Short mmCIF file of C-alpha atoms and ligand atoms in Angstrom, two decimals:
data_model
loop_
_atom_site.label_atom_id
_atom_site.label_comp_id
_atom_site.label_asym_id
_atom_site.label_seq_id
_atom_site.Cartn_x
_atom_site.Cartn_y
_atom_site.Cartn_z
CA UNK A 187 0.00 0.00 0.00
CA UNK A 188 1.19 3.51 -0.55
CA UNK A 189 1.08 5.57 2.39
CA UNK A 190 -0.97 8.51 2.53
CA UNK A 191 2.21 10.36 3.59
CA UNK A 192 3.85 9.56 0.35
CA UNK A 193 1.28 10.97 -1.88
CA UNK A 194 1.69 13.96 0.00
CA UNK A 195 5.58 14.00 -0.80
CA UNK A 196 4.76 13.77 -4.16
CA UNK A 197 2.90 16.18 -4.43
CA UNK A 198 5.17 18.55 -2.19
CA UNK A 199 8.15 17.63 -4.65
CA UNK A 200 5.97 18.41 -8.33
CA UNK A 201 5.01 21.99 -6.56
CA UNK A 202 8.70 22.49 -5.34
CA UNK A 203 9.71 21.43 -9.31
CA UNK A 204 7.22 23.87 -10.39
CA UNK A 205 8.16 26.65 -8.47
CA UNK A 206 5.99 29.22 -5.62
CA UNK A 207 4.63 30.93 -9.02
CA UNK A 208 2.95 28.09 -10.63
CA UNK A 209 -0.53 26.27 -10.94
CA UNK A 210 -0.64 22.73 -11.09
CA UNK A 211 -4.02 20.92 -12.48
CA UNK A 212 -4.50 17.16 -13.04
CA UNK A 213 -8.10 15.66 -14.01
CA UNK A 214 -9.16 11.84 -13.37
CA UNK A 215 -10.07 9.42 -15.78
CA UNK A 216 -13.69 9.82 -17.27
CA UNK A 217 -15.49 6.93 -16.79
CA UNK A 218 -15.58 5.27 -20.42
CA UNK A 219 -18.74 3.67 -22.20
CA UNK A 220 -18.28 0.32 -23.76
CA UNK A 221 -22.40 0.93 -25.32
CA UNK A 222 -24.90 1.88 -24.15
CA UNK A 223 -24.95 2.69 -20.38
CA UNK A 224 -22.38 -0.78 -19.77
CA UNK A 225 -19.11 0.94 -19.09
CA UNK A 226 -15.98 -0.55 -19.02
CA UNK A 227 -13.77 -1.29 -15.65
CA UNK A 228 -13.05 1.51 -14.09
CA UNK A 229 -9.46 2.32 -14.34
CA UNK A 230 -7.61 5.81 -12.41
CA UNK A 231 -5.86 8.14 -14.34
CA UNK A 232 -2.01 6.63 -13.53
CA UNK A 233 -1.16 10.75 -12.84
CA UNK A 234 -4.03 11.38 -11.18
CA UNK A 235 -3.25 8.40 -8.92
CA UNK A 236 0.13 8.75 -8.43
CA UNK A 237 -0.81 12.20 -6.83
CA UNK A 238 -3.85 11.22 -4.81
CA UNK A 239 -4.52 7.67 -4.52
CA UNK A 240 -8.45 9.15 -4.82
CA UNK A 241 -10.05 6.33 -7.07
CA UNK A 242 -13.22 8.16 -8.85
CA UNK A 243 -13.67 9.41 -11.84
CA UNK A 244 -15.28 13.70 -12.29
CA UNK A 245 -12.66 14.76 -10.08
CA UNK A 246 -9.96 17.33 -10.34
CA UNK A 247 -6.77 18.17 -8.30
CA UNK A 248 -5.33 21.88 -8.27
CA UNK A 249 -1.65 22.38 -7.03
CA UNK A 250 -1.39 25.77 -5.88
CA UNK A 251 2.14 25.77 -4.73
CA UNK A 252 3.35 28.87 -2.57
CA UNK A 253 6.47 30.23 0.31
CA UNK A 254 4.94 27.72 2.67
CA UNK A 255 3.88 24.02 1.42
CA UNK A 256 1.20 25.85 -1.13
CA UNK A 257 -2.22 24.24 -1.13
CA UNK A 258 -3.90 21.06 -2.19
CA UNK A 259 -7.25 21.35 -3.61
CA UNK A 260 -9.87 18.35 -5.26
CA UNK A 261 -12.50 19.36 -6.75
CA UNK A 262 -15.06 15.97 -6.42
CA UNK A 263 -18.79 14.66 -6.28
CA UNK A 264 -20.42 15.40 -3.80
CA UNK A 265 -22.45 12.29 -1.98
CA UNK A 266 -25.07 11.68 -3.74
CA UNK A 267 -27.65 8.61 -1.67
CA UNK A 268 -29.89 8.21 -4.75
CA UNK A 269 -27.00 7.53 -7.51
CA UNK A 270 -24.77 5.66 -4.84
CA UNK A 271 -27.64 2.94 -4.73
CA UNK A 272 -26.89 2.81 -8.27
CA UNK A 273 -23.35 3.10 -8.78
CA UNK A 274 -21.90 2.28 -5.18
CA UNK A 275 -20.18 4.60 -2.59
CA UNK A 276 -18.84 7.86 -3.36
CA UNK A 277 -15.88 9.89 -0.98
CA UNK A 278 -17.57 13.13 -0.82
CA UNK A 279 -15.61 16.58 -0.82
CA UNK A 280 -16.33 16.46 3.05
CA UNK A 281 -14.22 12.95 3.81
CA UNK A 282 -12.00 13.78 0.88
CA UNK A 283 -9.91 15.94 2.94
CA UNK A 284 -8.97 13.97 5.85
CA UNK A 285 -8.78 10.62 3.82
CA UNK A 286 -6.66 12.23 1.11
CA UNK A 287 -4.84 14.38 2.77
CA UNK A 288 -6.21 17.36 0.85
CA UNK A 289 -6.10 21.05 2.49
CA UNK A 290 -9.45 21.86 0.61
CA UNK A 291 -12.18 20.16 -1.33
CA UNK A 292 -14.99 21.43 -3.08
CA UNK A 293 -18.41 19.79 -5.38
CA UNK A 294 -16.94 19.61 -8.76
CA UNK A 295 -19.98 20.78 -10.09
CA UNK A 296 -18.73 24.38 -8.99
CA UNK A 297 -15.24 23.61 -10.37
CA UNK A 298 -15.80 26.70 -13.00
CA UNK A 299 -16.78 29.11 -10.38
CA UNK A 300 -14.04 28.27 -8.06
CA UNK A 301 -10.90 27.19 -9.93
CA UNK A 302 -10.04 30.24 -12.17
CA UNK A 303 -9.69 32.49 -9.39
CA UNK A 304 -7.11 30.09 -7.82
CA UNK A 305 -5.16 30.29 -11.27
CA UNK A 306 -5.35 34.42 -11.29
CA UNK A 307 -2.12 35.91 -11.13
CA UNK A 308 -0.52 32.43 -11.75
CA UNK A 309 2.72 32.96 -14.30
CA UNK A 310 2.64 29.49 -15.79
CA UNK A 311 -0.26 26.34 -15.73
CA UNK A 312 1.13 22.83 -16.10
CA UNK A 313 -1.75 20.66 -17.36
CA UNK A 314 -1.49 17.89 -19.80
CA UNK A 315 -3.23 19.46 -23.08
CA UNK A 316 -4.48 17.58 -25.63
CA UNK A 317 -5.12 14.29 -23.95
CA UNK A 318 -8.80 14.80 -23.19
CA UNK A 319 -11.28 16.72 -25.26
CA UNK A 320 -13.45 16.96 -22.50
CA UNK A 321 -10.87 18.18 -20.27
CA UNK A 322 -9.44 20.58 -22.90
CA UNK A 323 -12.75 22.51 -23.37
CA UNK A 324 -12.90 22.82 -19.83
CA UNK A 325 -9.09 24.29 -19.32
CA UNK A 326 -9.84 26.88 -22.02
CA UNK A 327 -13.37 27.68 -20.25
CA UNK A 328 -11.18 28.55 -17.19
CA UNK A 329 -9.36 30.64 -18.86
CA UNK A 330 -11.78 32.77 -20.43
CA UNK A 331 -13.79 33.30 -17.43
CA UNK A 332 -10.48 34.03 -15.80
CA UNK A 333 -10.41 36.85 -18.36
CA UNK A 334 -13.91 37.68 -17.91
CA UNK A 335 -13.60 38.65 -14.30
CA UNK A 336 -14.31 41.87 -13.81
CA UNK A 337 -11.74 43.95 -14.34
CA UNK A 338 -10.12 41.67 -16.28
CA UNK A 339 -8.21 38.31 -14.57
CA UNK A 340 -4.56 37.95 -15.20
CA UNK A 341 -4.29 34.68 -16.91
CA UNK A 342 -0.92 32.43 -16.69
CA UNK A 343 1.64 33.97 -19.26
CA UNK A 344 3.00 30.15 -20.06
CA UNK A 345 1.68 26.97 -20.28
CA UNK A 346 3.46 24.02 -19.83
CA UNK A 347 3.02 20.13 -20.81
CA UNK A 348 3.00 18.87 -16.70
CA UNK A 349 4.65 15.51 -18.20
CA UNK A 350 7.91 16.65 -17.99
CA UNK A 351 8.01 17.04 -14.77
CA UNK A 352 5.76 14.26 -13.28
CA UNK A 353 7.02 11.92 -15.68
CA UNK A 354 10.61 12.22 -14.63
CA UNK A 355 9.06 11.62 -10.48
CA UNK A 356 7.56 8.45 -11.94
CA UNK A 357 10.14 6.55 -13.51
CA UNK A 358 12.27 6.38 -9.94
CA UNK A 359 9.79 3.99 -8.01
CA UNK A 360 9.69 3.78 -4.35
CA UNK A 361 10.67 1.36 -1.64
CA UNK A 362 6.56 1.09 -1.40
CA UNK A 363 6.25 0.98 -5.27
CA UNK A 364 8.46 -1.75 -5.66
CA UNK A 365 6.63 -3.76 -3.02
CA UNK A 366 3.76 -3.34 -5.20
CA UNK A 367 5.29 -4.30 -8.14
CA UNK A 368 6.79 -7.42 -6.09
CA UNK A 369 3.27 -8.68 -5.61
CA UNK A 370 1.75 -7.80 -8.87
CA UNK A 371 5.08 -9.90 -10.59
CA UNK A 372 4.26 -12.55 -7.89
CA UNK A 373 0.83 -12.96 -8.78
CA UNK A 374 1.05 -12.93 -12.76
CA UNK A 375 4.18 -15.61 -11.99
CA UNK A 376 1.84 -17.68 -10.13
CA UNK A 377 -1.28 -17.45 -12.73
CA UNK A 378 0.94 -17.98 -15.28
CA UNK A 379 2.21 -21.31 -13.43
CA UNK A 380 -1.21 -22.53 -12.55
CA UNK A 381 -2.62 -21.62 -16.66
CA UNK A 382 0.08 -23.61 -18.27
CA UNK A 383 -1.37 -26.38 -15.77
CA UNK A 384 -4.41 -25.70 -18.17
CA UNK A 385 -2.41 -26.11 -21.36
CA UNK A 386 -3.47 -29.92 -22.03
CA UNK A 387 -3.22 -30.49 -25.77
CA UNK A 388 -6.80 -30.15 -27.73
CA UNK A 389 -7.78 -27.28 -24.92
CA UNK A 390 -8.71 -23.87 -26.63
CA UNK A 391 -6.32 -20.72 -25.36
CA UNK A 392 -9.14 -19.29 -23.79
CA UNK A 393 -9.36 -22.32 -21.35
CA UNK A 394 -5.53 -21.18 -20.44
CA UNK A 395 -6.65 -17.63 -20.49
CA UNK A 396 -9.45 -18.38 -17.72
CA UNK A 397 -7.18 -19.99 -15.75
CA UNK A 398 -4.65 -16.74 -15.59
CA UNK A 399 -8.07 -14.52 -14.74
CA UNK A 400 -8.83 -16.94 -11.83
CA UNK A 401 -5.79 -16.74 -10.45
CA UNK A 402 -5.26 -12.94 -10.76
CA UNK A 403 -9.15 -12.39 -9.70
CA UNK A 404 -8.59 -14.75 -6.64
CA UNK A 405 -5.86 -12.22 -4.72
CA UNK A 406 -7.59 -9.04 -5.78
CA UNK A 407 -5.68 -8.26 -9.03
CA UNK A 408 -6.82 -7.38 -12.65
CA UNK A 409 -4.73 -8.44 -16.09
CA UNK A 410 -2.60 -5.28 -17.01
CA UNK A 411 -3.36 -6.02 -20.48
CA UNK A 412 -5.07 -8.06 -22.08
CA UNK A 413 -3.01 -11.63 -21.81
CA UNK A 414 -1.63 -13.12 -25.24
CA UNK A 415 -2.20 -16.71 -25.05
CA UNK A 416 -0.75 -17.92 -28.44
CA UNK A 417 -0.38 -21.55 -29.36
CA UNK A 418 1.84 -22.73 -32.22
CA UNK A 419 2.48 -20.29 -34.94
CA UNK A 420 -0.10 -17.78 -33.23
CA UNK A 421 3.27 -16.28 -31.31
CA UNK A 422 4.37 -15.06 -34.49
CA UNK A 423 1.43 -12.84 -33.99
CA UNK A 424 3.56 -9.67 -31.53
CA UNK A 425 0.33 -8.69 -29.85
CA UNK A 426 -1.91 -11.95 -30.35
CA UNK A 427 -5.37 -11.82 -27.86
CA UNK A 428 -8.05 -13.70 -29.41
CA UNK A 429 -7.39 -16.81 -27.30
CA UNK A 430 -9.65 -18.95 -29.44
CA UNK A 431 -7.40 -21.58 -30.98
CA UNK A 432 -6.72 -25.32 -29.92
CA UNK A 433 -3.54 -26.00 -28.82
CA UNK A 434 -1.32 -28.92 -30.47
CA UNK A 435 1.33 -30.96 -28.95
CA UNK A 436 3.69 -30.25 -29.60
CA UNK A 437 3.48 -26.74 -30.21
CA UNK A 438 4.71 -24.05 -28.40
CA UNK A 439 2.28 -21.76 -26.10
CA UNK A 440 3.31 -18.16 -25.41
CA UNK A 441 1.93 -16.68 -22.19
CA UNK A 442 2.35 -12.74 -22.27
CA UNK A 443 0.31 -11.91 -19.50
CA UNK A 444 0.93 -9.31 -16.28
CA UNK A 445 -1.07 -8.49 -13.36
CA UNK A 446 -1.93 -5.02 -11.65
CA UNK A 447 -1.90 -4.55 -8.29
CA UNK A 448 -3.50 -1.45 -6.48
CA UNK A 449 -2.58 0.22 -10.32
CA UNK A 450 1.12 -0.95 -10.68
CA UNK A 451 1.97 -3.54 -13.44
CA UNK A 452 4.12 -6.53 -13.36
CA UNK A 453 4.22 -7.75 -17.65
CA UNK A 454 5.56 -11.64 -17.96
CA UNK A 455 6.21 -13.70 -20.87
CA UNK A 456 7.01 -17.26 -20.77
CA UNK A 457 6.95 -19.96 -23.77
CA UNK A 458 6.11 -23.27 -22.74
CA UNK A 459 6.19 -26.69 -25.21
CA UNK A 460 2.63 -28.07 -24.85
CA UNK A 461 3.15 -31.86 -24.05
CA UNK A 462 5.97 -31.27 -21.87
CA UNK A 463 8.67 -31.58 -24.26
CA UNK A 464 10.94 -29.18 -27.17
CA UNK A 465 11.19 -30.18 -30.43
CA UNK A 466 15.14 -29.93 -31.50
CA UNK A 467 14.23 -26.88 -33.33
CA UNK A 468 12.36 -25.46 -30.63
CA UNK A 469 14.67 -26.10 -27.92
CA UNK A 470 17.33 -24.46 -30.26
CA UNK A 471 15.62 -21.22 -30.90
CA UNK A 472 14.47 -21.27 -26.99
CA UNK A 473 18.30 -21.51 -26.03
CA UNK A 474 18.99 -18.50 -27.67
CA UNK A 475 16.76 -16.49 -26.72
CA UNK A 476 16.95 -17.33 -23.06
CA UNK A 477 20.73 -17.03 -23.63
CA UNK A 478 19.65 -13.52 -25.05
CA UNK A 479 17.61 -12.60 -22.14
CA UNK A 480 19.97 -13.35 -19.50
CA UNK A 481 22.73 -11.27 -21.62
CA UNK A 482 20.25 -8.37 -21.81
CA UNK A 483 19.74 -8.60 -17.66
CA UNK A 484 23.44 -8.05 -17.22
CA UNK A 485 23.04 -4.81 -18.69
CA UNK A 486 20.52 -3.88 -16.53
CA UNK A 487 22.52 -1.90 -13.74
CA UNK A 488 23.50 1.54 -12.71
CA UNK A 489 25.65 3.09 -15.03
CA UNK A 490 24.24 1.27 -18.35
CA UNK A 491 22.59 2.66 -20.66
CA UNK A 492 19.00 1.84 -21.66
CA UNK A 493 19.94 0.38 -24.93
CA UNK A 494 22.86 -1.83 -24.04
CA UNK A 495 20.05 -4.55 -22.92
CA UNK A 496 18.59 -4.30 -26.46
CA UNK A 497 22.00 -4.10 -28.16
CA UNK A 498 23.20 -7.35 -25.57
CA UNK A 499 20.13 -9.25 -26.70
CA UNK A 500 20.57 -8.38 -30.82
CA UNK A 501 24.15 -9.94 -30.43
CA UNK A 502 23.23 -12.80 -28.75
CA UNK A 503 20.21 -13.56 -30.91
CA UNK A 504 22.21 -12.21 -34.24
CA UNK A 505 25.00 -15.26 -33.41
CA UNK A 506 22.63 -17.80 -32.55
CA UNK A 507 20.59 -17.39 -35.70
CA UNK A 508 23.71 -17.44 -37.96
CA UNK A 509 24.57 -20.61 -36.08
CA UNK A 510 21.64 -22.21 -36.86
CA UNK A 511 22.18 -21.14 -40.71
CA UNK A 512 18.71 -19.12 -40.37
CA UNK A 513 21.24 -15.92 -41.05
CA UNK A 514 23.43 -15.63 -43.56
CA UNK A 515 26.85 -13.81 -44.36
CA UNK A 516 27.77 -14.12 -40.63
CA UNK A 517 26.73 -11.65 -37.79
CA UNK A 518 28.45 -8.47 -38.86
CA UNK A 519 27.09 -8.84 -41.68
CA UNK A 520 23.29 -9.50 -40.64
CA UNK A 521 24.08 -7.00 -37.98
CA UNK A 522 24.58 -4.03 -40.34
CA UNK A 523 21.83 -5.14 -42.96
CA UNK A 524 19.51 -5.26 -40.26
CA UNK A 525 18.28 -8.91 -41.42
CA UNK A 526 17.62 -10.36 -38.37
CA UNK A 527 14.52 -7.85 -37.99
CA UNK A 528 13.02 -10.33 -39.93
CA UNK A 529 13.02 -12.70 -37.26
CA UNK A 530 13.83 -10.00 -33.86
CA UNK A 531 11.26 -7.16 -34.92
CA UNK A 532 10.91 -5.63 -31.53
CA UNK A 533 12.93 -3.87 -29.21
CA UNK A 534 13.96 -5.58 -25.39
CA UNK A 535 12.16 -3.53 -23.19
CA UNK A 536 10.40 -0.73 -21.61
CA UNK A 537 9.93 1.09 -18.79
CA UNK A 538 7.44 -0.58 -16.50
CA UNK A 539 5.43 0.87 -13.08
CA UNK A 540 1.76 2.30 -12.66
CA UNK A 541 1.12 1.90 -16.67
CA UNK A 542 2.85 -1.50 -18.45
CA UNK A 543 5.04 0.89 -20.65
CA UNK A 544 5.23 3.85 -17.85
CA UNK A 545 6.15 6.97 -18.44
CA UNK A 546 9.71 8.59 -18.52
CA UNK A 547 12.12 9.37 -21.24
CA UNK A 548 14.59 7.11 -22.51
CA UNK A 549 16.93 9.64 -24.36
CA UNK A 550 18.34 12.59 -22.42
CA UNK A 551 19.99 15.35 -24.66
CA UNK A 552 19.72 13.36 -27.45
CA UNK A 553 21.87 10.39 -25.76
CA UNK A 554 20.22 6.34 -24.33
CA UNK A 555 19.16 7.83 -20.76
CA UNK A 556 21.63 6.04 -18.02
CA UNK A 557 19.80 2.98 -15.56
CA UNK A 558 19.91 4.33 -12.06
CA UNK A 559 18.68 2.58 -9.12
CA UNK A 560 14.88 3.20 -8.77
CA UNK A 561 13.98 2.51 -12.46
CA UNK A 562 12.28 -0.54 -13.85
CA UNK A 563 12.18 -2.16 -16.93
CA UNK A 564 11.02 -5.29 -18.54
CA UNK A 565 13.60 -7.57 -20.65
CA UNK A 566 12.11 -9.69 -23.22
CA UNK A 567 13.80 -10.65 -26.21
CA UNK A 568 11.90 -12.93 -28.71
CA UNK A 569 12.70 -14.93 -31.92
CA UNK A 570 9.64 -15.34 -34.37
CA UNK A 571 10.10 -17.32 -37.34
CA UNK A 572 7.27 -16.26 -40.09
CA UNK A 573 4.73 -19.46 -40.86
CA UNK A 574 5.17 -18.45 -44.40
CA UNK A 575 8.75 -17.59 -44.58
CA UNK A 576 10.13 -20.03 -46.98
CA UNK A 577 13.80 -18.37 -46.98
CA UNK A 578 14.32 -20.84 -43.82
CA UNK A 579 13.53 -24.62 -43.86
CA UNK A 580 10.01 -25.60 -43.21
CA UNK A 581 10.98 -27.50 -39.47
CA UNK A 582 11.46 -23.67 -38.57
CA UNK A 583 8.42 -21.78 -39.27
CA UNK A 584 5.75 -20.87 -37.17
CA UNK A 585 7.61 -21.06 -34.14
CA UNK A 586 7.74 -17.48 -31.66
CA UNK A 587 9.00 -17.21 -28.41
CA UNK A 588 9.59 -14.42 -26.18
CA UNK A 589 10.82 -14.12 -22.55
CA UNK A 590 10.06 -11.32 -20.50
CA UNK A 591 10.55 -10.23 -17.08
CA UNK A 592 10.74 -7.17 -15.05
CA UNK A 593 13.83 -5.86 -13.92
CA UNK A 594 14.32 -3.53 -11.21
CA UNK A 595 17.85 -1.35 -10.98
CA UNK A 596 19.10 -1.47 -7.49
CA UNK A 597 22.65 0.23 -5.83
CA UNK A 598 23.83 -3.65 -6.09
CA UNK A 599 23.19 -4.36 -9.64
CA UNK A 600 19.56 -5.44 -10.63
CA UNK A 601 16.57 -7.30 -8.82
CA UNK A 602 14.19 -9.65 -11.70
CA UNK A 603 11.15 -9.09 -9.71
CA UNK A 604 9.76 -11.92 -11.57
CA UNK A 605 12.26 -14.89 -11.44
CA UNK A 606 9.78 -16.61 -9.30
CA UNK A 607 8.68 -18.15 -12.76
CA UNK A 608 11.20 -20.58 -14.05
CA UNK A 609 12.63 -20.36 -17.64
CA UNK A 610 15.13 -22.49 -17.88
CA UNK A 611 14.88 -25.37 -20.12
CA UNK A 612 14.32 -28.01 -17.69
CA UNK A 613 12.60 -26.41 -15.41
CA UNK A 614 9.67 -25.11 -18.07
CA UNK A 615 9.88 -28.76 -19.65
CA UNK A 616 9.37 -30.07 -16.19
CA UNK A 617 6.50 -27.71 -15.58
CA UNK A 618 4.46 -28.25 -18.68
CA UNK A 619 4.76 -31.21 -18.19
CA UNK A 620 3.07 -31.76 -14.77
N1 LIG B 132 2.72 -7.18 -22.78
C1 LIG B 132 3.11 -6.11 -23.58
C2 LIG B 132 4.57 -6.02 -23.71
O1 LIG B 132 5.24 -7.00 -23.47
O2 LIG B 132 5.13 -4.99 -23.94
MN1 MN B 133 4.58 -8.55 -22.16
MN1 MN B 134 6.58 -5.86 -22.09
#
């Protein structure tokens, strides 16, 4: 759990990057319709949560930041008894400020009266534009009656994209964060172990896919994304989710599936032989890539680069295919044609935390940003070899597989937050096999 005294840091920190002189406005997700009046999960703005932990949606916070500590202000619904029998318990701008830790909060049905006086005099508004129309409309509203006042408001003389600044507070997780992110890997390592006991041959991916959702569902969590479950040549597919075929044996299954837990992500991928045993080609292309991954992972540390896990993996990957005669002209030579996109067409990783790729920038002046401790990313290298690639003898094709897992960078070197799940060759034979 994150403490209400850290949300409060947060928030102190993103005024004190902002400076006394600036205004600092952050809107929550809109609920979204799926048809009609069904609407989809609710999910919290990942911004909006990182600063307040506050978990409905027609809210708004205001960072008024000042000499002293400046002022916290959330604009919410109010309690409503008729629509709470309808759509369940609401905070209230009353209860808001002691449970959130708020200095002030008001009915967000006055937000237009109230919050363009607080952003009078203001010399620059950090908002995200763009994003939202609804929110949009509503910022340049704000402004106008800002302008309107009588005698004429002083509106902010800059505005500025907030995701500079929050984004960069983001990407360094927390002691607390990272215990979240512990339990959401633990939980997606431990559906993913209980669905591949699901993986009989003749059973449709869905069957697998249900058994990842029970496990998640049964210690609170949700699926970050929806879970790939692709048997045989479906891995080729990068972003495969409609779970519908039977599985073979002797085919591979890839499992790309996280959890999220209280918002934070864990994102694993595992490839598994269905039947309990690799074919000599598979276990081939699975050595490599593993051999790939765990290359990649050493480059995960203070000091590195981001790209030197991606450029780690390529090499490994680059060899291993020339080895295997699926390359030609030898790995320089693949290297600098870029051939083995053919078969490696993603990159290794991403930044991982509140959203599955989180926020944060991976160049800095124009250079790979530098791992420091705090920072997590996934690693997961893959080798996918076309179904109807006939450059490469037919034993290969239609075989993917990708191994992910999430990597945190610590003052020691690196912790994989996932390596509860097994993914070395005996080990996933043995499991598959059970
Ligand atoms: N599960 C999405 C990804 O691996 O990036
Ligand atoms: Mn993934
Ligand atoms: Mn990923």
């Amino acid at each position: 759990m994150i403490a209400p005294s850290e949300f409060a840091r947060r928030r102190l920190e993103l005024m004190r990057m902002a400076g006394p002189d600036a205004a600092l406005v952050v809107a929550a997700a809109p609920r979204r319709m799926r048809n009609a009046d069904a609407a989809w999960p609710y999910r919290q703005d990942s911004d909006f949560h990182y600063l307040t932990g506050f978990p409905e949606p027609d809210a708004v916070l205001a960072l008024l930041p000042g000499r002293g500590k400046g002022e916290v202000v959330l604009f919410c619904r109010e309690r409503d008894p008729e629509r709470e029998r309808i759509d369940g318990a609401r905070v209230g701008p009353e209860h808001a400020v002691a449970r959130y830790g708020m200095d002030d909060a008001f009915p967000v049905e006055d937000i237009d009266d109230i919050l363009p006086g607080m952003l009078e005099g203001r010399a620059r508004l950090y908002c995200h534009f763009g994003r939202e129309n609804e929110f949009d409309a509503q910022l340049l509203r704000w402004l106008r009656r800002l302008r309107a006042a009588r005698g004429g408001g002083v509106v902010p003389r800059e505005f500025v994209a907030l995701g500079h600044l929050l984004h960069e507070l983001r990407l360094y997780k927390s002691p607390a964060e990272l215990a979240l992110m512990r339990r959401a890997a633990k939980i997606a390592a431990d559906a993913q172990r209980a669905a591949v006991q699901a993986a009989r041959p003749g059973a449709a991916e869905y069957e697998v896919e249900a058994a990842l959702l029970h496990a998640m569902r049964a210690h609170g969590a949700v699926p970050s994304y929806p879970p790939t479950v692709a048997g045989g040549a479906n891995a080729c597919v990068l972003h495969y989710t409609d779970n519908r075929a039977r599985l073979a044996r002797g085919d591979l299954l890839l499992i790309d599936a996280g959890a999220e837990m209280e918002c934070y992500a864990s994102d694993i991928t595992r490839t598994w032989p269905v039947g309990g045993k690799f074919s000599r080609e598979q276990r081939a292309l699975y050595e490599v890539t593993l051999e790939a991954q765990y290359a990649a992972i050493e480059e995960v540390r203070a000091g590195c680069p981001f790209t030197a896990a991606h450029d780690a993996a390529t090499r490994v990957i680059v060899r291993g295919l020339c080895a295997l005669k699926l390359l030609s002209g030898g790995a320089r030579a693949a290297l600098k044609s870029g051939d083995h996109l053919r078969f490696f067409p993603h990159k290794t990783g991403h930044w991982i935390g509140l959203d599955v790729h989180d926020v944060g920038d991976y160049r800095v002046d124009d250079e790979p940003r530098l791992l420091e401790p705090g920072m997590v990313v996934t690693v997961e290298p893959g080798i996918y070899i076309p179904p109807d690639d006939v450059s490469v003898p037919s034993k290969w094709r239609g075989v993917g597989i990708r191994i992910e897992d999430d990597v945190a960078v610590d003052a020691h070197g690196n912790e994989v937050l996932t390596a509860t799940l097994p993914k070395d060759v005996g080990e996933v034979e043995a499991i598959a096999a059970a």
